[in-house]
PDB file of C-alpha atoms and ligand atoms in Angstrom:
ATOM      1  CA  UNK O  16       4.394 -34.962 -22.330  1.00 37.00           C
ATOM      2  CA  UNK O  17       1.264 -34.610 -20.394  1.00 37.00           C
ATOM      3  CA  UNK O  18       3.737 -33.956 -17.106  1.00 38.00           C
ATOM      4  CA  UNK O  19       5.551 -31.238 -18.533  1.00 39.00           C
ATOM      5  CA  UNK O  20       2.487 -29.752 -19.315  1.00 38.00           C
ATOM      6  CA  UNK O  21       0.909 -29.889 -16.068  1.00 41.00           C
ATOM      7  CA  UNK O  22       4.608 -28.398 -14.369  1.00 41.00           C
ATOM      8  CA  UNK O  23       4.996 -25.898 -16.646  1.00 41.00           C
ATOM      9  CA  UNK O  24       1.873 -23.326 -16.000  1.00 39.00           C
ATOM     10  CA  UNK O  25       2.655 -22.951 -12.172  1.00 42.00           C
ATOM     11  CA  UNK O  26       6.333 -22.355 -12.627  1.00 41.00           C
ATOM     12  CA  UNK O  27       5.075 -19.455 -15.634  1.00 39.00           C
ATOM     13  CA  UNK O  28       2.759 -17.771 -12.804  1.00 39.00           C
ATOM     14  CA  UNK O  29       5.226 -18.468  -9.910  1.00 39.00           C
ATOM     15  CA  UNK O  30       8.016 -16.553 -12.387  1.00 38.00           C
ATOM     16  CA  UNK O  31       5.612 -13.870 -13.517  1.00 39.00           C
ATOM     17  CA  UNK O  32       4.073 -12.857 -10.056  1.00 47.00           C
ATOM     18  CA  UNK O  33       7.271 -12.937  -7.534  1.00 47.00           C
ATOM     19  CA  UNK O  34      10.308 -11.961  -9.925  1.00 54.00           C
ATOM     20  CA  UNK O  35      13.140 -10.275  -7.354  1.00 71.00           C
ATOM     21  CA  UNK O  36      10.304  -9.910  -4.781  1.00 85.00           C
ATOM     22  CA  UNK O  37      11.702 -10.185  -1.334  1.00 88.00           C
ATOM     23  CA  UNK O  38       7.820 -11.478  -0.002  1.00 93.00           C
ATOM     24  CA  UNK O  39       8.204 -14.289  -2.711  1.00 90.00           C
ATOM     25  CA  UNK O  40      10.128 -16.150  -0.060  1.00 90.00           C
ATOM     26  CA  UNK O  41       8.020 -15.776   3.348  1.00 94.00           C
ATOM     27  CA  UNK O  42       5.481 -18.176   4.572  1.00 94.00           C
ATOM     28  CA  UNK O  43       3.511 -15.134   6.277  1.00 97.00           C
ATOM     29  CA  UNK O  44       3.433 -11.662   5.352  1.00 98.00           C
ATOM     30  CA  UNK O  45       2.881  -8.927   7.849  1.00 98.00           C
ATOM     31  CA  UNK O  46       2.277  -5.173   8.506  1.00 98.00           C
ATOM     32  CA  UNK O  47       2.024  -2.703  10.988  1.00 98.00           C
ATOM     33  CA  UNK O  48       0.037   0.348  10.407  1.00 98.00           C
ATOM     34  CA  UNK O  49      -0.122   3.604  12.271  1.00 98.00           C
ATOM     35  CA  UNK O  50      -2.945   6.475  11.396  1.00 98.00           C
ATOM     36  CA  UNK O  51      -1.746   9.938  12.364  1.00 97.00           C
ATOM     37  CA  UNK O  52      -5.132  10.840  12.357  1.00 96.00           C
ATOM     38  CA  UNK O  53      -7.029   8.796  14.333  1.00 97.00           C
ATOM     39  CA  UNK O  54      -4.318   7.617  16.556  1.00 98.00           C
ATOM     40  CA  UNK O  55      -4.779   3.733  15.935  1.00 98.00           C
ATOM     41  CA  UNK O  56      -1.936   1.843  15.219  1.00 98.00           C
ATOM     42  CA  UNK O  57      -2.451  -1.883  13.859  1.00 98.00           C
ATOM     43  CA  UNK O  58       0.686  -4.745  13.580  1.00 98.00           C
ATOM     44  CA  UNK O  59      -1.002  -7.845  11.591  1.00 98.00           C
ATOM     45  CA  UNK O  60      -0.025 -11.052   9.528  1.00 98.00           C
ATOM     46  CA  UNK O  61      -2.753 -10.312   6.664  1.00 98.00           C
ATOM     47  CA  UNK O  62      -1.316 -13.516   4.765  1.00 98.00           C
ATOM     48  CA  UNK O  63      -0.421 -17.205   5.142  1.00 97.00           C
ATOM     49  CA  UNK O  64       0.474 -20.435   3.434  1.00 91.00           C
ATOM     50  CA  UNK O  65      -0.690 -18.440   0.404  1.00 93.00           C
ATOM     51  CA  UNK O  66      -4.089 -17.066   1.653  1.00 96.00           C
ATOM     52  CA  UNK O  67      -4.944 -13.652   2.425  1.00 98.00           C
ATOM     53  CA  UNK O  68      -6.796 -13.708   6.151  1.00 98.00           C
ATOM     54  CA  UNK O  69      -9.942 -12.009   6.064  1.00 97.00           C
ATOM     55  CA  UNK O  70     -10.497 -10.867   9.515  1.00 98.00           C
ATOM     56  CA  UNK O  71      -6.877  -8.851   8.610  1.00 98.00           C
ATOM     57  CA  UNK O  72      -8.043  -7.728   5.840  1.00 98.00           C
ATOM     58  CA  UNK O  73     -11.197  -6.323   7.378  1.00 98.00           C
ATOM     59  CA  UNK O  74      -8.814  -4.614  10.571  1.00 98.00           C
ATOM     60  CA  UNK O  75      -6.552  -2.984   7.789  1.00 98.00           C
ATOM     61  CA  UNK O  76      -9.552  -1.641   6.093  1.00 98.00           C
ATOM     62  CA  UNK O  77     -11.150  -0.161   9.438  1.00 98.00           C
ATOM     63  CA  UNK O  78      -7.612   1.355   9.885  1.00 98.00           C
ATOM     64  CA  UNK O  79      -7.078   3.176   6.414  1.00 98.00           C
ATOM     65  CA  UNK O  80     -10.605   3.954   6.186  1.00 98.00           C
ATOM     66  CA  UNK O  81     -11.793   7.982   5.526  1.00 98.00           C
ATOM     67  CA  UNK O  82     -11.032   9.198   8.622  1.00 95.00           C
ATOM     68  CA  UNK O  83     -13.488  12.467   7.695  1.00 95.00           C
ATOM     69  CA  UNK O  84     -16.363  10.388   7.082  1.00 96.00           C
ATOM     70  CA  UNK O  85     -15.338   7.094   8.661  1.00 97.00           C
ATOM     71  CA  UNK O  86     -16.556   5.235   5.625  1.00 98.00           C
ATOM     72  CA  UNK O  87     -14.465   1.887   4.750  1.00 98.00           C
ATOM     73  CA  UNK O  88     -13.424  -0.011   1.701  1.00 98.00           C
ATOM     74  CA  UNK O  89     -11.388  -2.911   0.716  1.00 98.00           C
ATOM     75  CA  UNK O  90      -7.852  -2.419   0.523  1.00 98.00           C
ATOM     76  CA  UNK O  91      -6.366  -3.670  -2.774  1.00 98.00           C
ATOM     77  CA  UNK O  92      -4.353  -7.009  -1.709  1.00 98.00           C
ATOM     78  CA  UNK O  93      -1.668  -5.975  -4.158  1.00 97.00           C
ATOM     79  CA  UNK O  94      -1.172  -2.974  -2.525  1.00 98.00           C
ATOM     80  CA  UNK O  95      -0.603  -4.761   0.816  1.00 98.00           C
ATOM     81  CA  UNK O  96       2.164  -6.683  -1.099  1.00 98.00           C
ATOM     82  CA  UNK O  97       3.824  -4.051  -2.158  1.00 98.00           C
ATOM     83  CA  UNK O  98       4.063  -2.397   1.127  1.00 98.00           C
ATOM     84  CA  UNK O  99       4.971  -4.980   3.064  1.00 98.00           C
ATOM     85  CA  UNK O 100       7.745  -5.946  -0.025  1.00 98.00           C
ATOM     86  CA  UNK O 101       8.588  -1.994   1.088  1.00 98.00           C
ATOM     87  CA  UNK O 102       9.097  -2.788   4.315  1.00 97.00           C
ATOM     88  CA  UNK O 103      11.351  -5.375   3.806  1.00 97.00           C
ATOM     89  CA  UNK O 104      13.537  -3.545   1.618  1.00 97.00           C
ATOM     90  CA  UNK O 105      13.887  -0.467   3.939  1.00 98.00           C
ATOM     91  CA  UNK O 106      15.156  -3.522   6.443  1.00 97.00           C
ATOM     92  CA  UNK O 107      12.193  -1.634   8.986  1.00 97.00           C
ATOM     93  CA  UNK O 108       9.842  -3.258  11.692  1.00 96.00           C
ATOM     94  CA  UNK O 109       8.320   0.471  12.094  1.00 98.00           C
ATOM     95  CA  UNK O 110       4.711   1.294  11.535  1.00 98.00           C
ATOM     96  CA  UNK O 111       4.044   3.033   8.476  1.00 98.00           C
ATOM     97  CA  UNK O 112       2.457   6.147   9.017  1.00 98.00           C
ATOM     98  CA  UNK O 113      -0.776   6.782   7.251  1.00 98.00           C
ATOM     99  CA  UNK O 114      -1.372  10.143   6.189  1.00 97.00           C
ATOM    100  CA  UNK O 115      -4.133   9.284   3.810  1.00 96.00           C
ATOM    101  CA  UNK O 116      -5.150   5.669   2.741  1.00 97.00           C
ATOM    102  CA  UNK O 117      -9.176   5.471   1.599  1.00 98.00           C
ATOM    103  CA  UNK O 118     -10.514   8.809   0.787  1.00 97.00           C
ATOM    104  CA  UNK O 119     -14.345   8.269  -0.235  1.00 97.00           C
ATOM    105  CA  UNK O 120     -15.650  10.326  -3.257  1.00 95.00           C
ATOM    106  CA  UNK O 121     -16.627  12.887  -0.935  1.00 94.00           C
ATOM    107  CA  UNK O 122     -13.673  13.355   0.818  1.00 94.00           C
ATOM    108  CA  UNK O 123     -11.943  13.446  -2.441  1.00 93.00           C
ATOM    109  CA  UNK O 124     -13.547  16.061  -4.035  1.00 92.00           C
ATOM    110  CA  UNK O 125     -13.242  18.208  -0.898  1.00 91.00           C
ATOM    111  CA  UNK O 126      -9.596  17.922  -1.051  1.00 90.00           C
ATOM    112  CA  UNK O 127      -9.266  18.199  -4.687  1.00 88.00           C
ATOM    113  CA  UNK O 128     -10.866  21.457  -4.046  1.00 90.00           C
ATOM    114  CA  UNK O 129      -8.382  22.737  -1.625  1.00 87.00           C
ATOM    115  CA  UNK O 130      -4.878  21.296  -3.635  1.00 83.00           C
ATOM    116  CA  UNK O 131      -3.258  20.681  -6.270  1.00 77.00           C
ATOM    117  CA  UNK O 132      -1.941  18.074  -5.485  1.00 77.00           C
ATOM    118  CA  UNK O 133      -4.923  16.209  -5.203  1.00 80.00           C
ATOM    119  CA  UNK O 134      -6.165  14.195  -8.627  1.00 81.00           C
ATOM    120  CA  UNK O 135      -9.744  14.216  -8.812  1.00 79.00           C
ATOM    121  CA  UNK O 136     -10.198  10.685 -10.279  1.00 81.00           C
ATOM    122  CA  UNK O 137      -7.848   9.707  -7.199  1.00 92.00           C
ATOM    123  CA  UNK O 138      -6.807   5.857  -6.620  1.00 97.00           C
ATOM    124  CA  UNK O 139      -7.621   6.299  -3.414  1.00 97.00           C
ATOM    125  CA  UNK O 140     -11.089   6.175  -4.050  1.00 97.00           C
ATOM    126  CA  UNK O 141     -10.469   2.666  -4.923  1.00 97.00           C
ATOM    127  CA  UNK O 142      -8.862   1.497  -1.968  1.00 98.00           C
ATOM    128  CA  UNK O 143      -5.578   1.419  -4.332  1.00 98.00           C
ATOM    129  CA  UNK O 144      -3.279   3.967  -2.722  1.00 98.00           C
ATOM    130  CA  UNK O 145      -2.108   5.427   0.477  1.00 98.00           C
ATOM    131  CA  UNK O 146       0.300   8.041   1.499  1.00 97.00           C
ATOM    132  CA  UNK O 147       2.772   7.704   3.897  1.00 98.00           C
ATOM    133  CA  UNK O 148       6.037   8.098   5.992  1.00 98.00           C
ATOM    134  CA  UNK O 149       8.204   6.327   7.723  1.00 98.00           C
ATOM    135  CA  UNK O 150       9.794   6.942  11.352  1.00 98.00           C
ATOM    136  CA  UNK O 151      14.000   6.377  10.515  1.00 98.00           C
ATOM    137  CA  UNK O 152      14.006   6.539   7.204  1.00 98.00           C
ATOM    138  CA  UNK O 153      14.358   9.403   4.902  1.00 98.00           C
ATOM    139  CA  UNK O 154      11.348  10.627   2.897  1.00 98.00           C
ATOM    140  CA  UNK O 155      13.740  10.570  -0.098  1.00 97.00           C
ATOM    141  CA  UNK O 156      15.041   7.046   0.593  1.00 98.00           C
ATOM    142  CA  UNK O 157      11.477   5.768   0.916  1.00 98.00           C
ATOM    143  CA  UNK O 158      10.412   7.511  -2.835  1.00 98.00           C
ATOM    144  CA  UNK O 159      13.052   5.633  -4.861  1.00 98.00           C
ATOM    145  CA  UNK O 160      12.771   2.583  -2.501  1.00 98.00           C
ATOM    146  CA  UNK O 161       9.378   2.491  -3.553  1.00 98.00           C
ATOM    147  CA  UNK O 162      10.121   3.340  -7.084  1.00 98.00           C
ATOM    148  CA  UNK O 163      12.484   0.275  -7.164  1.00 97.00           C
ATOM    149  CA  UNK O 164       9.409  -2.438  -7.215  1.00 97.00           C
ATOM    150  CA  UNK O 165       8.207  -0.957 -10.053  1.00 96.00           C
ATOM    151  CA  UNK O 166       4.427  -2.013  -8.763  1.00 96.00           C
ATOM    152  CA  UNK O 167       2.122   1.102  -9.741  1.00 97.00           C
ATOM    153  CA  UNK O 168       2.601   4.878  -9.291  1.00 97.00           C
ATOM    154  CA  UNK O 169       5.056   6.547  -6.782  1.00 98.00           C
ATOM    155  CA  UNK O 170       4.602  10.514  -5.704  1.00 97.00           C
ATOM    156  CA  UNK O 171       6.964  12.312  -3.459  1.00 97.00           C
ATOM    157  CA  UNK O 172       5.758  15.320  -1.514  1.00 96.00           C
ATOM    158  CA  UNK O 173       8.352  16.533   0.052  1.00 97.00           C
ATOM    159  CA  UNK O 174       6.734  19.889   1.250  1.00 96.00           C
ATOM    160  CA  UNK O 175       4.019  17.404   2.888  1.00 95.00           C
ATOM    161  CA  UNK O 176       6.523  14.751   4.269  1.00 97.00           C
ATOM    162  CA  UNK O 177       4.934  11.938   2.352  1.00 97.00           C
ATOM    163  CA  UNK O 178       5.218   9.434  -0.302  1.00 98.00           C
ATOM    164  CA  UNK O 179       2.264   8.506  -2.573  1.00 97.00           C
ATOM    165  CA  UNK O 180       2.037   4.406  -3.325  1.00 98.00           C
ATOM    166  CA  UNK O 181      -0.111   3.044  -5.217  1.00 98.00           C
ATOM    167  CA  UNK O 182      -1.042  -0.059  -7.430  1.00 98.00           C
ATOM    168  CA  UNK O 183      -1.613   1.777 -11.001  1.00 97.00           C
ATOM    169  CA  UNK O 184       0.267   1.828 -13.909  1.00 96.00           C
ATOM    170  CA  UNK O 185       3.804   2.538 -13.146  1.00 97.00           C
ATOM    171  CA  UNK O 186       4.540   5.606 -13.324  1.00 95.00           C
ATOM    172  CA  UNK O 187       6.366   8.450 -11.113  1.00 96.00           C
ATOM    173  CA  UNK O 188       6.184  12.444  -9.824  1.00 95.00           C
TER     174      UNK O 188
HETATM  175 ZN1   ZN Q  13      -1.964   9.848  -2.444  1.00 77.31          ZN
END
């Protein structure tokens, strides 16, 4: 009795967390990053054996940080799931291309200014989205690829050539 009980709360989580998830299976998860405006590019394993590495995690923050300002801030982990679960499922070992990943309030009101297509309570501000392309794989392909994992919001702006990820409610434009 007490052994079932003691089995039966990992397999819930395990179920829960990594349903149809192709990262559920790896015993490292990578990604490789490139800013288009800054010019740095970044390849990384930012987890293993079930631990997020911090000295990744601080690289990938330096690399999505607000390139205006250069101000940094802690990329959402889930967010690094779900892009490198993207990557898998567009079968790519390109960079992604960063068009925008932190944008600090600042930066965000500045653009919310100039666009529309800006929100002004942004999740970028949080270190919860980024905005992006990918070299060999259509702009369309990459929306409903993204769309598929059902892990937050999903924007496509195709007059920009980007897509908009990011680890809200789900939820689609
Ligand atoms: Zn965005």
């Amino acid at each position: 009795m007490s052994g079932l009980a003691i089995w039966a709360g990992p397999k819930l989580v395990e179920a829960a967390s990594t349903t149809s998830s192709p990262i559920s299976g790896l015993t490292e998860r990578s990604l490789a990053f490139y800013n288009l405006h800054t010019g740095e590019s970044l390849k990384t394993v930012y987890w293993q054996a079930g631990d997020y590495l911090r000295s990744s995690l601080a690289d990938i923050n330096r690399v999505l940080r607000d390139h205006r300002t250069g101000e940094k801030h802690d990329i959402d982990p889930r967010l690094l799931d779900l892009l490198c679960d993207l990557r898998l499922r567009l079968d790519t070992k390109e960079s992604l291309q960063i068009i925008s990943g932190y944008r600090s309030p600042k930066t965000n009101a500045l653009l919310h200014s100039h666009s529309n297509g800006v929100a002004e309570r942004s999740l970028h501000i949080d270190g919860k989205a980024v905005d992006i392309r990918v070299p060999g794989r259509s702009l369309s392909l990459l929306w409903k690829t993204a769309l598929s994992i059902k892990g937050g919001g999903v924007g496509y702006y195709p007059a920009s050539d980007f897509v908009h990820v990011d680890t809200g409610r789900v939820r689609r434009w």
